[in-house]
């Protein structure tokens, strides 16, 4: 039996793990028959900081201002954006498909998602996901449509 061993740098591990997570969420969301239980478990494990600090830990480790010179072509930035977008898409699907008795659970996941998006927005120095959307809604509601776009 032939085995191939490749050593990955810490940032390569982060990129690989986040890529897999984004792909899994997108696959669950794009299925013609959405498996609600798998989607909910994947979302909970992805957006609940208590359960999985992976994306936040990677962002803190590789998107810190001191890392800009060390990792000039940092793919973690784009993966964080894709991760938040995929989780947002999953939450949207979950919201459409849940039964009334799951609303509290869904609301908790949305709150965790907003917390995750806020934390990543701070680390990345840009608004991502729900945090970006909430800021846009505030701008529009204040009549500052040009500032929101």
mmCIF file of N, CA and C in Angstrom:
data_model
loop_
_atom_site.group_PDB
_atom_site.id
_atom_site.type_symbol
_atom_site.label_atom_id
_atom_site.label_comp_id
_atom_site.label_asym_id
_atom_site.label_seq_id
_atom_site.Cartn_x
_atom_site.Cartn_y
_atom_site.Cartn_z
ATOM 1 N N UNK A 1 0.852 -1.175 0.000
ATOM 2 C CA UNK A 1 0.000 0.000 0.000
ATOM 3 C C UNK A 1 0.896 1.236 0.000
ATOM 4 N N UNK A 2 0.574 2.154 -0.861
ATOM 5 C CA UNK A 2 1.340 3.396 -1.006
ATOM 6 C C UNK A 2 0.650 4.517 -0.254
ATOM 7 N N UNK A 3 1.391 5.223 0.558
ATOM 8 C CA UNK A 3 0.852 6.382 1.263
ATOM 9 C C UNK A 3 1.651 7.606 0.885
ATOM 10 N N UNK A 4 0.947 8.690 0.713
ATOM 11 C CA UNK A 4 1.583 9.964 0.392
ATOM 12 C C UNK A 4 1.400 10.885 1.578
ATOM 13 N N UNK A 5 2.464 11.461 2.057
ATOM 14 C CA UNK A 5 2.421 12.331 3.228
ATOM 15 C C UNK A 5 2.838 13.738 2.804
ATOM 16 N N UNK A 6 1.996 14.705 3.118
ATOM 17 C CA UNK A 6 2.306 16.090 2.799
ATOM 18 C C UNK A 6 2.207 16.913 4.075
ATOM 19 N N UNK A 7 3.237 17.661 4.345
ATOM 20 C CA UNK A 7 3.212 18.560 5.486
ATOM 21 C C UNK A 7 2.600 19.884 5.052
ATOM 22 N N UNK A 8 1.606 20.328 5.797
ATOM 23 C CA UNK A 8 0.961 21.602 5.503
ATOM 24 C C UNK A 8 1.360 22.631 6.541
ATOM 25 N N UNK A 9 1.512 23.854 6.084
ATOM 26 C CA UNK A 9 1.771 24.948 7.017
ATOM 27 C C UNK A 9 0.479 25.252 7.758
ATOM 28 N N UNK A 10 0.551 25.948 8.860
ATOM 29 C CA UNK A 10 -0.679 26.290 9.591
ATOM 30 C C UNK A 10 -1.712 27.023 8.737
ATOM 31 N N UNK A 11 -1.271 27.941 7.895
ATOM 32 C CA UNK A 11 -2.248 28.660 7.069
ATOM 33 C C UNK A 11 -2.847 27.738 6.009
ATOM 34 N N UNK A 12 -2.073 26.779 5.507
ATOM 35 C CA UNK A 12 -2.613 25.815 4.552
ATOM 36 C C UNK A 12 -3.666 24.919 5.204
ATOM 37 N N UNK A 13 -3.447 24.561 6.461
ATOM 38 C CA UNK A 13 -4.444 23.783 7.208
ATOM 39 C C UNK A 13 -5.723 24.600 7.356
ATOM 40 N N UNK A 14 -5.576 25.872 7.707
ATOM 41 C CA UNK A 14 -6.746 26.751 7.865
ATOM 42 C C UNK A 14 -7.515 26.853 6.552
ATOM 43 N N UNK A 15 -6.799 27.057 5.459
ATOM 44 C CA UNK A 15 -7.434 27.178 4.140
ATOM 45 C C UNK A 15 -8.157 25.885 3.782
ATOM 46 N N UNK A 16 -7.522 24.755 4.022
ATOM 47 C CA UNK A 16 -8.123 23.460 3.714
ATOM 48 C C UNK A 16 -9.385 23.228 4.555
ATOM 49 N N UNK A 17 -9.301 23.475 5.849
ATOM 50 C CA UNK A 17 -10.443 23.259 6.744
ATOM 51 C C UNK A 17 -11.613 24.176 6.396
ATOM 52 N N UNK A 18 -11.317 25.441 6.168
ATOM 53 C CA UNK A 18 -12.390 26.383 5.849
ATOM 54 C C UNK A 18 -13.001 26.085 4.486
ATOM 55 N N UNK A 19 -12.188 25.699 3.528
ATOM 56 C CA UNK A 19 -12.705 25.341 2.201
ATOM 57 C C UNK A 19 -13.671 24.168 2.303
ATOM 58 N N UNK A 20 -13.304 23.169 3.093
ATOM 59 C CA UNK A 20 -14.167 22.005 3.285
ATOM 60 C C UNK A 20 -15.492 22.410 3.940
ATOM 61 N N UNK A 21 -15.406 23.247 4.957
ATOM 62 C CA UNK A 21 -16.609 23.667 5.680
ATOM 63 C C UNK A 21 -17.551 24.448 4.763
ATOM 64 N N UNK A 22 -17.005 25.358 3.977
ATOM 65 C CA UNK A 22 -17.821 26.141 3.032
ATOM 66 C C UNK A 22 -18.466 25.198 2.010
ATOM 67 N N UNK A 23 -17.695 24.265 1.477
ATOM 68 C CA UNK A 23 -18.213 23.331 0.483
ATOM 69 C C UNK A 23 -19.332 22.465 1.068
ATOM 70 N N UNK A 24 -19.161 22.004 2.303
ATOM 71 C CA UNK A 24 -20.191 21.179 2.949
ATOM 72 C C UNK A 24 -21.492 21.952 3.125
ATOM 73 N N UNK A 25 -21.396 23.188 3.592
ATOM 74 C CA UNK A 25 -22.602 24.000 3.806
ATOM 75 C C UNK A 25 -23.283 24.287 2.473
ATOM 76 N N UNK A 26 -22.492 24.667 1.466
ATOM 77 C CA UNK A 26 -23.070 24.957 0.151
ATOM 78 C C UNK A 26 -23.733 23.721 -0.448
ATOM 79 N N UNK A 27 -23.115 22.553 -0.267
ATOM 80 C CA UNK A 27 -23.685 21.316 -0.790
ATOM 81 C C UNK A 27 -25.019 21.037 -0.110
ATOM 82 N N UNK A 28 -25.089 21.211 1.201
ATOM 83 C CA UNK A 28 -26.343 20.993 1.924
ATOM 84 C C UNK A 28 -27.421 21.977 1.459
ATOM 85 N N UNK A 29 -27.015 23.201 1.184
ATOM 86 C CA UNK A 29 -27.974 24.233 0.765
ATOM 87 C C UNK A 29 -28.468 24.018 -0.666
ATOM 88 N N UNK A 30 -27.645 23.430 -1.511
ATOM 89 C CA UNK A 30 -28.003 23.302 -2.922
ATOM 90 C C UNK A 30 -28.718 21.994 -3.243
ATOM 91 N N UNK A 31 -28.851 21.140 -2.279
ATOM 92 C CA UNK A 31 -29.528 19.870 -2.494
ATOM 93 C C UNK A 31 -31.002 20.094 -2.806
ATOM 94 N N UNK A 32 -31.543 19.297 -3.728
ATOM 95 C CA UNK A 32 -32.955 19.446 -4.075
ATOM 96 C C UNK A 32 -33.854 19.033 -2.906
ATOM 97 N N UNK A 33 -33.393 18.098 -2.105
ATOM 98 C CA UNK A 33 -34.102 17.683 -0.893
ATOM 99 C C UNK A 33 -33.218 18.046 0.291
ATOM 100 N N UNK A 34 -33.455 19.194 0.886
ATOM 101 C CA UNK A 34 -32.600 19.668 1.984
ATOM 102 C C UNK A 34 -32.788 18.773 3.204
ATOM 103 N N UNK A 35 -31.677 18.262 3.701
ATOM 104 C CA UNK A 35 -31.684 17.464 4.929
ATOM 105 C C UNK A 35 -31.585 18.452 6.096
ATOM 106 N N UNK A 36 -32.750 18.791 6.658
ATOM 107 C CA UNK A 36 -32.819 19.827 7.697
ATOM 108 C C UNK A 36 -31.934 19.509 8.896
ATOM 109 N N UNK A 37 -31.928 18.263 9.321
ATOM 110 C CA UNK A 37 -31.145 17.904 10.507
ATOM 111 C C UNK A 37 -29.664 18.103 10.239
ATOM 112 N N UNK A 38 -29.182 17.606 9.112
ATOM 113 C CA UNK A 38 -27.757 17.791 8.781
ATOM 114 C C UNK A 38 -27.419 19.268 8.623
ATOM 115 N N UNK A 39 -28.299 20.026 7.963
ATOM 116 C CA UNK A 39 -28.064 21.457 7.781
ATOM 117 C C UNK A 39 -27.994 22.160 9.130
ATOM 118 N N UNK A 40 -28.947 21.884 10.006
ATOM 119 C CA UNK A 40 -28.955 22.522 11.316
ATOM 120 C C UNK A 40 -27.720 22.155 12.128
ATOM 121 N N UNK A 41 -27.332 20.879 12.094
ATOM 122 C CA UNK A 41 -26.137 20.463 12.832
ATOM 123 C C UNK A 41 -24.882 21.133 12.277
ATOM 124 N N UNK A 42 -24.790 21.209 10.950
ATOM 125 C CA UNK A 42 -23.623 21.852 10.330
ATOM 126 C C UNK A 42 -23.586 23.335 10.665
ATOM 127 N N UNK A 43 -24.758 23.998 10.596
ATOM 128 C CA UNK A 43 -24.814 25.422 10.940
ATOM 129 C C UNK A 43 -24.458 25.652 12.400
ATOM 130 N N UNK A 44 -25.036 24.846 13.278
ATOM 131 C CA UNK A 44 -24.764 25.014 14.701
ATOM 132 C C UNK A 44 -23.281 24.840 14.989
ATOM 133 N N UNK A 45 -22.675 23.834 14.387
ATOM 134 C CA UNK A 45 -21.252 23.596 14.589
ATOM 135 C C UNK A 45 -20.363 24.642 13.926
ATOM 136 N N UNK A 46 -20.921 25.372 12.982
ATOM 137 C CA UNK A 46 -20.138 26.376 12.256
ATOM 138 C C UNK A 46 -20.238 27.764 12.872
ATOM 139 N N UNK A 47 -21.410 28.120 13.350
ATOM 140 C CA UNK A 47 -21.609 29.504 13.797
ATOM 141 C C UNK A 47 -21.621 29.671 15.298
ATOM 142 N N UNK A 48 -21.742 28.592 16.032
ATOM 143 C CA UNK A 48 -21.720 28.710 17.487
ATOM 144 C C UNK A 48 -20.274 28.709 17.960
ATOM 145 N N UNK A 49 -19.838 29.818 18.479
ATOM 146 C CA UNK A 49 -18.445 29.959 18.906
ATOM 147 C C UNK A 49 -18.112 28.950 20.000
ATOM 148 N N UNK A 50 -19.090 28.646 20.852
ATOM 149 C CA UNK A 50 -18.850 27.681 21.915
ATOM 150 C C UNK A 50 -18.564 26.297 21.350
ATOM 151 N N UNK A 51 -19.191 25.977 20.216
ATOM 152 C CA UNK A 51 -19.027 24.657 19.616
ATOM 153 C C UNK A 51 -17.777 24.603 18.743
ATOM 154 N N UNK A 52 -17.572 25.613 17.918
ATOM 155 C CA UNK A 52 -16.485 25.565 16.950
ATOM 156 C C UNK A 52 -15.913 26.951 16.728
ATOM 157 N N UNK A 53 -14.752 27.178 17.269
ATOM 158 C CA UNK A 53 -14.103 28.479 17.115
ATOM 159 C C UNK A 53 -13.209 28.499 15.887
ATOM 160 N N UNK A 54 -13.273 27.484 15.035
ATOM 161 C CA UNK A 54 -12.396 27.357 13.878
ATOM 162 C C UNK A 54 -12.241 28.604 13.044
ATOM 163 N N UNK A 55 -13.308 29.065 12.375
ATOM 164 C CA UNK A 55 -13.154 30.234 11.520
ATOM 165 C C UNK A 55 -12.691 31.484 12.280
ATOM 166 N N UNK A 56 -13.203 31.686 13.471
ATOM 167 C CA UNK A 56 -12.747 32.843 14.258
ATOM 168 C C UNK A 56 -11.291 32.682 14.667
ATOM 169 N N UNK A 57 -10.916 31.490 15.069
ATOM 170 C CA UNK A 57 -9.523 31.247 15.458
ATOM 171 C C UNK A 57 -8.595 31.451 14.267
ATOM 172 N N UNK A 58 -9.006 30.970 13.088
ATOM 173 C CA UNK A 58 -8.188 31.170 11.897
ATOM 174 C C UNK A 58 -8.095 32.649 11.544
ATOM 175 N N UNK A 59 -9.200 33.347 11.647
ATOM 176 C CA UNK A 59 -9.191 34.777 11.336
ATOM 177 C C UNK A 59 -8.272 35.521 12.303
ATOM 178 N N UNK A 60 -8.378 35.193 13.573
ATOM 179 C CA UNK A 60 -7.508 35.864 14.563
ATOM 180 C C UNK A 60 -6.037 35.553 14.302
ATOM 181 N N UNK A 61 -5.753 34.321 13.904
ATOM 182 C CA UNK A 61 -4.362 33.909 13.690
ATOM 183 C C UNK A 61 -3.766 34.460 12.400
ATOM 184 N N UNK A 62 -4.577 34.531 11.331
ATOM 185 C CA UNK A 62 -4.006 34.840 10.019
ATOM 186 C C UNK A 62 -4.450 36.161 9.405
ATOM 187 N N UNK A 63 -5.378 36.847 10.051
ATOM 188 C CA UNK A 63 -5.831 38.125 9.499
ATOM 189 C C UNK A 63 -5.457 39.302 10.376
ATOM 190 N N UNK A 64 -4.741 39.043 11.415
ATOM 191 C CA UNK A 64 -4.243 40.113 12.273
ATOM 192 C C UNK A 64 -3.364 41.042 11.443
ATOM 193 N N UNK A 65 -3.362 42.305 11.788
ATOM 194 C CA UNK A 65 -2.576 43.289 11.031
ATOM 195 C C UNK A 65 -1.102 42.893 10.918
ATOM 196 N N UNK A 66 -0.569 42.228 11.927
ATOM 197 C CA UNK A 66 0.846 41.844 11.896
ATOM 198 C C UNK A 66 1.112 40.724 10.884
ATOM 199 N N UNK A 67 0.072 40.066 10.404
ATOM 200 C CA UNK A 67 0.236 38.965 9.446
ATOM 201 C C UNK A 67 0.248 39.433 8.000
ATOM 202 N N UNK A 68 -0.090 40.673 7.765
ATOM 203 C CA UNK A 68 -0.222 41.171 6.394
ATOM 204 C C UNK A 68 1.066 40.967 5.585
ATOM 205 N N UNK A 69 2.205 41.192 6.194
ATOM 206 C CA UNK A 69 3.473 41.024 5.484
ATOM 207 C C UNK A 69 3.868 39.551 5.386
ATOM 208 N N UNK A 70 3.525 38.781 6.407
ATOM 209 C CA UNK A 70 3.887 37.366 6.431
ATOM 210 C C UNK A 70 3.069 36.555 5.422
ATOM 211 N N UNK A 71 1.797 36.930 5.234
ATOM 212 C CA UNK A 71 0.903 36.235 4.303
ATOM 213 C C UNK A 71 0.289 37.253 3.350
ATOM 214 N N UNK A 72 1.055 37.764 2.388
ATOM 215 C CA UNK A 72 0.545 38.826 1.515
ATOM 216 C C UNK A 72 -0.618 38.387 0.613
ATOM 217 N N UNK A 73 -0.635 37.128 0.191
ATOM 218 C CA UNK A 73 -1.716 36.627 -0.672
ATOM 219 C C UNK A 73 -2.610 35.716 0.167
ATOM 220 N N UNK A 74 -3.227 36.299 1.185
ATOM 221 C CA UNK A 74 -3.945 35.542 2.193
ATOM 222 C C UNK A 74 -5.337 35.124 1.716
ATOM 223 N N UNK A 75 -5.508 33.832 1.480
ATOM 224 C CA UNK A 75 -6.795 33.312 1.014
ATOM 225 C C UNK A 75 -7.813 33.192 2.137
ATOM 226 N N UNK A 76 -7.380 33.319 3.379
ATOM 227 C CA UNK A 76 -8.300 33.205 4.515
ATOM 228 C C UNK A 76 -9.342 34.321 4.471
ATOM 229 N N UNK A 77 -8.961 35.487 3.977
ATOM 230 C CA UNK A 77 -9.899 36.612 3.876
ATOM 231 C C UNK A 77 -11.108 36.216 3.038
ATOM 232 N N UNK A 78 -10.852 35.745 1.831
ATOM 233 C CA UNK A 78 -11.940 35.348 0.946
ATOM 234 C C UNK A 78 -12.740 34.186 1.507
ATOM 235 N N UNK A 79 -12.056 33.240 2.136
ATOM 236 C CA UNK A 79 -12.756 32.103 2.715
ATOM 237 C C UNK A 79 -13.656 32.518 3.869
ATOM 238 N N UNK A 80 -13.227 33.495 4.643
ATOM 239 C CA UNK A 80 -14.089 34.002 5.722
ATOM 240 C C UNK A 80 -15.352 34.621 5.134
ATOM 241 N N UNK A 81 -15.197 35.368 4.060
ATOM 242 C CA UNK A 81 -16.370 35.951 3.399
ATOM 243 C C UNK A 81 -17.304 34.853 2.887
ATOM 244 N N UNK A 82 -16.737 33.859 2.203
ATOM 245 C CA UNK A 82 -17.540 32.757 1.664
ATOM 246 C C UNK A 82 -18.206 31.959 2.782
ATOM 247 N N UNK A 83 -17.482 31.783 3.877
ATOM 248 C CA UNK A 83 -18.020 31.048 5.015
ATOM 249 C C UNK A 83 -19.252 31.757 5.589
ATOM 250 N N UNK A 84 -19.133 33.059 5.801
ATOM 251 C CA UNK A 84 -20.250 33.823 6.358
ATOM 252 C C UNK A 84 -21.426 33.829 5.385
ATOM 253 N N UNK A 85 -21.138 33.978 4.096
ATOM 254 C CA UNK A 85 -22.211 33.948 3.087
ATOM 255 C C UNK A 85 -22.908 32.591 3.061
ATOM 256 N N UNK A 86 -22.134 31.502 3.114
ATOM 257 C CA UNK A 86 -22.718 30.164 3.087
ATOM 258 C C UNK A 86 -23.577 29.921 4.328
ATOM 259 N N UNK A 87 -23.089 30.354 5.472
ATOM 260 C CA UNK A 87 -23.867 30.201 6.704
ATOM 261 C C UNK A 87 -25.151 31.028 6.635
ATOM 262 N N UNK A 88 -25.066 32.226 6.091
ATOM 263 C CA UNK A 88 -26.247 33.064 5.923
ATOM 264 C C UNK A 88 -27.264 32.414 4.996
ATOM 265 N N UNK A 89 -26.772 31.815 3.914
ATOM 266 C CA UNK A 89 -27.659 31.108 2.988
ATOM 267 C C UNK A 89 -28.326 29.936 3.699
ATOM 268 N N UNK A 90 -27.552 29.192 4.470
ATOM 269 C CA UNK A 90 -28.098 28.060 5.215
ATOM 270 C C UNK A 90 -29.153 28.490 6.216
ATOM 271 N N UNK A 91 -28.908 29.599 6.892
ATOM 272 C CA UNK A 91 -29.900 30.114 7.847
ATOM 273 C C UNK A 91 -31.174 30.541 7.131
ATOM 274 N N UNK A 92 -31.032 31.119 5.947
ATOM 275 C CA UNK A 92 -32.207 31.513 5.176
ATOM 276 C C UNK A 92 -33.052 30.309 4.790
ATOM 277 N N UNK A 93 -32.386 29.245 4.363
ATOM 278 C CA UNK A 93 -33.101 28.017 4.013
ATOM 279 C C UNK A 93 -33.753 27.422 5.249
ATOM 280 N N UNK A 94 -33.003 27.391 6.343
ATOM 281 C CA UNK A 94 -33.538 26.845 7.585
ATOM 282 C C UNK A 94 -34.782 27.620 8.031
ATOM 283 N N UNK A 95 -34.724 28.941 7.908
ATOM 284 C CA UNK A 95 -35.853 29.773 8.342
ATOM 285 C C UNK A 95 -37.107 29.467 7.520
ATOM 286 N N UNK A 96 -36.924 29.216 6.240
ATOM 287 C CA UNK A 96 -38.086 28.910 5.380
ATOM 288 C C UNK A 96 -38.681 27.541 5.670
ATOM 289 N N UNK A 97 -37.861 26.600 6.147
ATOM 290 C CA UNK A 97 -38.307 25.219 6.275
ATOM 291 C C UNK A 97 -38.671 24.783 7.696
ATOM 292 N N UNK A 98 -38.295 25.567 8.699
ATOM 293 C CA UNK A 98 -38.538 25.116 10.073
ATOM 294 C C UNK A 98 -40.022 25.136 10.422
ATOM 295 N N UNK A 99 -40.328 24.341 11.405
ATOM 296 C CA UNK A 99 -41.675 24.337 11.963
ATOM 297 C C UNK A 99 -41.703 25.338 13.118
ATOM 298 N N UNK A 100 -42.878 25.691 13.525
ATOM 299 C CA UNK A 100 -43.056 26.712 14.570
ATOM 300 C C UNK A 100 -42.311 26.372 15.859
ATOM 301 N N UNK A 101 -42.266 25.086 16.203
ATOM 302 C CA UNK A 101 -41.615 24.682 17.453
ATOM 303 C C UNK A 101 -40.086 24.807 17.405
ATOM 304 N N UNK A 102 -39.514 25.123 16.244
ATOM 305 C CA UNK A 102 -38.066 25.284 16.120
ATOM 306 C C UNK A 102 -37.643 26.753 16.022
ATOM 307 N N UNK A 103 -38.587 27.661 16.135
ATOM 308 C CA UNK A 103 -38.287 29.075 15.956
ATOM 309 C C UNK A 103 -37.267 29.584 16.979
ATOM 310 N N UNK A 104 -37.407 29.170 18.223
ATOM 311 C CA UNK A 104 -36.470 29.624 19.262
ATOM 312 C C UNK A 104 -35.047 29.149 18.958
ATOM 313 N N UNK A 105 -34.927 27.909 18.531
ATOM 314 C CA UNK A 105 -33.625 27.345 18.150
ATOM 315 C C UNK A 105 -33.035 28.135 16.979
ATOM 316 N N UNK A 106 -33.865 28.440 15.996
ATOM 317 C CA UNK A 106 -33.411 29.209 14.840
ATOM 318 C C UNK A 106 -32.983 30.617 15.250
ATOM 319 N N UNK A 107 -33.757 31.251 16.110
ATOM 320 C CA UNK A 107 -33.409 32.593 16.574
ATOM 321 C C UNK A 107 -32.063 32.601 17.298
ATOM 322 N N UNK A 108 -31.784 31.536 18.046
ATOM 323 C CA UNK A 108 -30.490 31.426 18.728
ATOM 324 C C UNK A 108 -29.356 31.285 17.713
ATOM 325 N N UNK A 109 -29.592 30.496 16.670
ATOM 326 C CA UNK A 109 -28.567 30.359 15.622
ATOM 327 C C UNK A 109 -28.346 31.691 14.909
ATOM 328 N N UNK A 110 -29.425 32.445 14.659
ATOM 329 C CA UNK A 110 -29.276 33.760 14.017
ATOM 330 C C UNK A 110 -28.464 34.698 14.896
ATOM 331 N N UNK A 111 -28.704 34.658 16.196
ATOM 332 C CA UNK A 111 -27.940 35.508 17.116
ATOM 333 C C UNK A 111 -26.461 35.111 17.096
ATOM 334 N N UNK A 112 -26.184 33.822 17.081
ATOM 335 C CA UNK A 112 -24.794 33.352 17.004
ATOM 336 C C UNK A 112 -24.149 33.776 15.685
ATOM 337 N N UNK A 113 -24.925 33.730 14.618
ATOM 338 C CA UNK A 113 -24.439 34.153 13.307
ATOM 339 C C UNK A 113 -24.096 35.645 13.314
ATOM 340 N N UNK A 114 -24.964 36.443 13.892
ATOM 341 C CA UNK A 114 -24.679 37.889 13.974
ATOM 342 C C UNK A 114 -23.413 38.145 14.792
ATOM 343 N N UNK A 115 -23.239 37.403 15.896
ATOM 344 C CA UNK A 115 -22.032 37.552 16.717
ATOM 345 C C UNK A 115 -20.784 37.170 15.926
ATOM 346 N N UNK A 116 -20.868 36.062 15.202
ATOM 347 C CA UNK A 116 -19.746 35.619 14.377
ATOM 348 C C UNK A 116 -19.414 36.660 13.316
ATOM 349 N N UNK A 117 -20.437 37.142 12.615
ATOM 350 C CA UNK A 117 -20.220 38.141 11.565
ATOM 351 C C UNK A 117 -19.626 39.423 12.139
ATOM 352 N N UNK A 118 -20.097 39.829 13.315
ATOM 353 C CA UNK A 118 -19.561 41.036 13.956
ATOM 354 C C UNK A 118 -18.087 40.852 14.307
ATOM 355 N N UNK A 119 -17.754 39.714 14.898
ATOM 356 C CA UNK A 119 -16.358 39.439 15.263
ATOM 357 C C UNK A 119 -15.464 39.415 14.022
ATOM 358 N N UNK A 120 -15.908 38.724 12.986
ATOM 359 C CA UNK A 120 -15.108 38.668 11.759
ATOM 360 C C UNK A 120 -14.991 40.042 11.110
ATOM 361 N N UNK A 121 -16.047 40.831 11.173
ATOM 362 C CA UNK A 121 -16.001 42.190 10.613
ATOM 363 C C UNK A 121 -14.937 43.030 11.311
ATOM 364 N N UNK A 122 -14.845 42.884 12.612
ATOM 365 C CA UNK A 122 -13.836 43.627 13.386
ATOM 366 C C UNK A 122 -12.432 43.176 12.997
ATOM 367 N N UNK A 123 -12.235 41.873 12.948
ATOM 368 C CA UNK A 123 -10.912 41.323 12.621
ATOM 369 C C UNK A 123 -10.493 41.687 11.199
ATOM 370 N N UNK A 124 -11.454 41.613 10.267
ATOM 371 C CA UNK A 124 -11.152 41.827 8.851
ATOM 372 C C UNK A 124 -11.166 43.305 8.448
ATOM 373 N N UNK A 125 -11.603 44.170 9.336
ATOM 374 C CA UNK A 125 -11.703 45.608 9.045
ATOM 375 C C UNK A 125 -12.648 45.883 7.879
ATOM 376 N N UNK A 126 -13.695 45.076 7.776
ATOM 377 C CA UNK A 126 -14.735 45.282 6.775
ATOM 378 C C UNK A 126 -15.999 44.609 7.291
ATOM 379 N N UNK A 127 -17.121 45.043 6.802
ATOM 380 C CA UNK A 127 -18.373 44.454 7.253
ATOM 381 C C UNK A 127 -18.701 43.243 6.401
ATOM 382 N N UNK A 128 -18.947 42.128 7.079
ATOM 383 C CA UNK A 128 -19.285 40.885 6.384
ATOM 384 C C UNK A 128 -20.616 40.353 6.887
ATOM 385 N N UNK A 129 -21.274 39.598 6.025
ATOM 386 C CA UNK A 129 -22.470 38.864 6.408
ATOM 387 C C UNK A 129 -23.560 39.708 7.007
ATOM 388 N N UNK A 130 -24.133 39.204 8.080
ATOM 389 C CA UNK A 130 -25.271 39.844 8.736
ATOM 390 C C UNK A 130 -24.908 41.244 9.207
ATOM 391 N N UNK A 131 -23.675 41.427 9.660
ATOM 392 C CA UNK A 131 -23.271 42.727 10.158
ATOM 393 C C UNK A 131 -23.325 43.766 9.039
ATOM 394 N N UNK A 132 -22.867 43.368 7.850
ATOM 395 C CA UNK A 132 -22.928 44.253 6.687
ATOM 396 C C UNK A 132 -24.383 44.537 6.332
ATOM 397 N N UNK A 133 -25.222 43.490 6.330
ATOM 398 C CA UNK A 133 -26.633 43.639 6.000
ATOM 399 C C UNK A 133 -27.333 44.548 7.016
ATOM 400 N N UNK A 134 -27.043 44.350 8.299
ATOM 401 C CA UNK A 134 -27.682 45.180 9.330
ATOM 402 C C UNK A 134 -27.279 46.638 9.158
ATOM 403 N N UNK A 135 -26.024 46.893 8.836
ATOM 404 C CA UNK A 135 -25.571 48.268 8.640
ATOM 405 C C UNK A 135 -26.281 48.877 7.437
ATOM 406 N N UNK A 136 -26.468 48.096 6.384
ATOM 407 C CA UNK A 136 -27.167 48.572 5.197
ATOM 408 C C UNK A 136 -28.608 48.925 5.552
ATOM 409 N N UNK A 137 -29.268 48.073 6.326
ATOM 410 C CA UNK A 137 -30.654 48.335 6.712
ATOM 411 C C UNK A 137 -30.754 49.624 7.534
ATOM 412 N N UNK A 138 -29.792 49.861 8.406
ATOM 413 C CA UNK A 138 -29.796 51.084 9.217
ATOM 414 C C UNK A 138 -29.637 52.296 8.317
ATOM 415 N N UNK A 139 -28.713 52.240 7.353
ATOM 416 C CA UNK A 139 -28.489 53.359 6.451
ATOM 417 C C UNK A 139 -29.749 53.669 5.650
ATOM 418 N N UNK A 140 -30.391 52.605 5.129
ATOM 419 C CA UNK A 140 -31.601 52.793 4.334
ATOM 420 C C UNK A 140 -32.721 53.362 5.193
ATOM 421 N N UNK A 141 -32.862 52.846 6.419
ATOM 422 C CA UNK A 141 -33.942 53.325 7.278
ATOM 423 C C UNK A 141 -33.733 54.780 7.693
ATOM 424 N N UNK A 142 -32.493 55.232 7.686
ATOM 425 C CA UNK A 142 -32.197 56.631 8.017
ATOM 426 C C UNK A 142 -32.268 57.514 6.773
ATOM 427 N N UNK A 143 -32.525 56.901 5.626
ATOM 428 C CA UNK A 143 -32.630 57.672 4.399
ATOM 429 C C UNK A 143 -31.300 57.929 3.722
ATOM 430 N N UNK A 144 -30.236 57.297 4.180
ATOM 431 C CA UNK A 144 -28.911 57.492 3.608
ATOM 432 C C UNK A 144 -28.604 56.399 2.605
ATOM 433 N N UNK A 145 -29.462 56.230 1.625
ATOM 434 C CA UNK A 145 -29.320 55.157 0.656
ATOM 435 C C UNK A 145 -27.977 55.228 -0.061
ATOM 436 N N UNK A 146 -27.488 56.373 -0.376
ATOM 437 C CA UNK A 146 -26.213 56.480 -1.090
ATOM 438 C C UNK A 146 -25.054 55.994 -0.225
ATOM 439 N N UNK A 147 -25.147 56.167 1.107
ATOM 440 C CA UNK A 147 -24.106 55.692 1.984
ATOM 441 C C UNK A 147 -24.146 54.160 2.127
ATOM 442 N N UNK A 148 -25.327 53.599 1.924
ATOM 443 C CA UNK A 148 -25.494 52.167 2.114
ATOM 444 C C UNK A 148 -24.993 51.366 0.933
ATOM 445 N N UNK A 149 -24.915 51.973 -0.232
ATOM 446 C CA UNK A 149 -24.541 51.212 -1.427
ATOM 447 C C UNK A 149 -23.067 51.199 -1.664
#
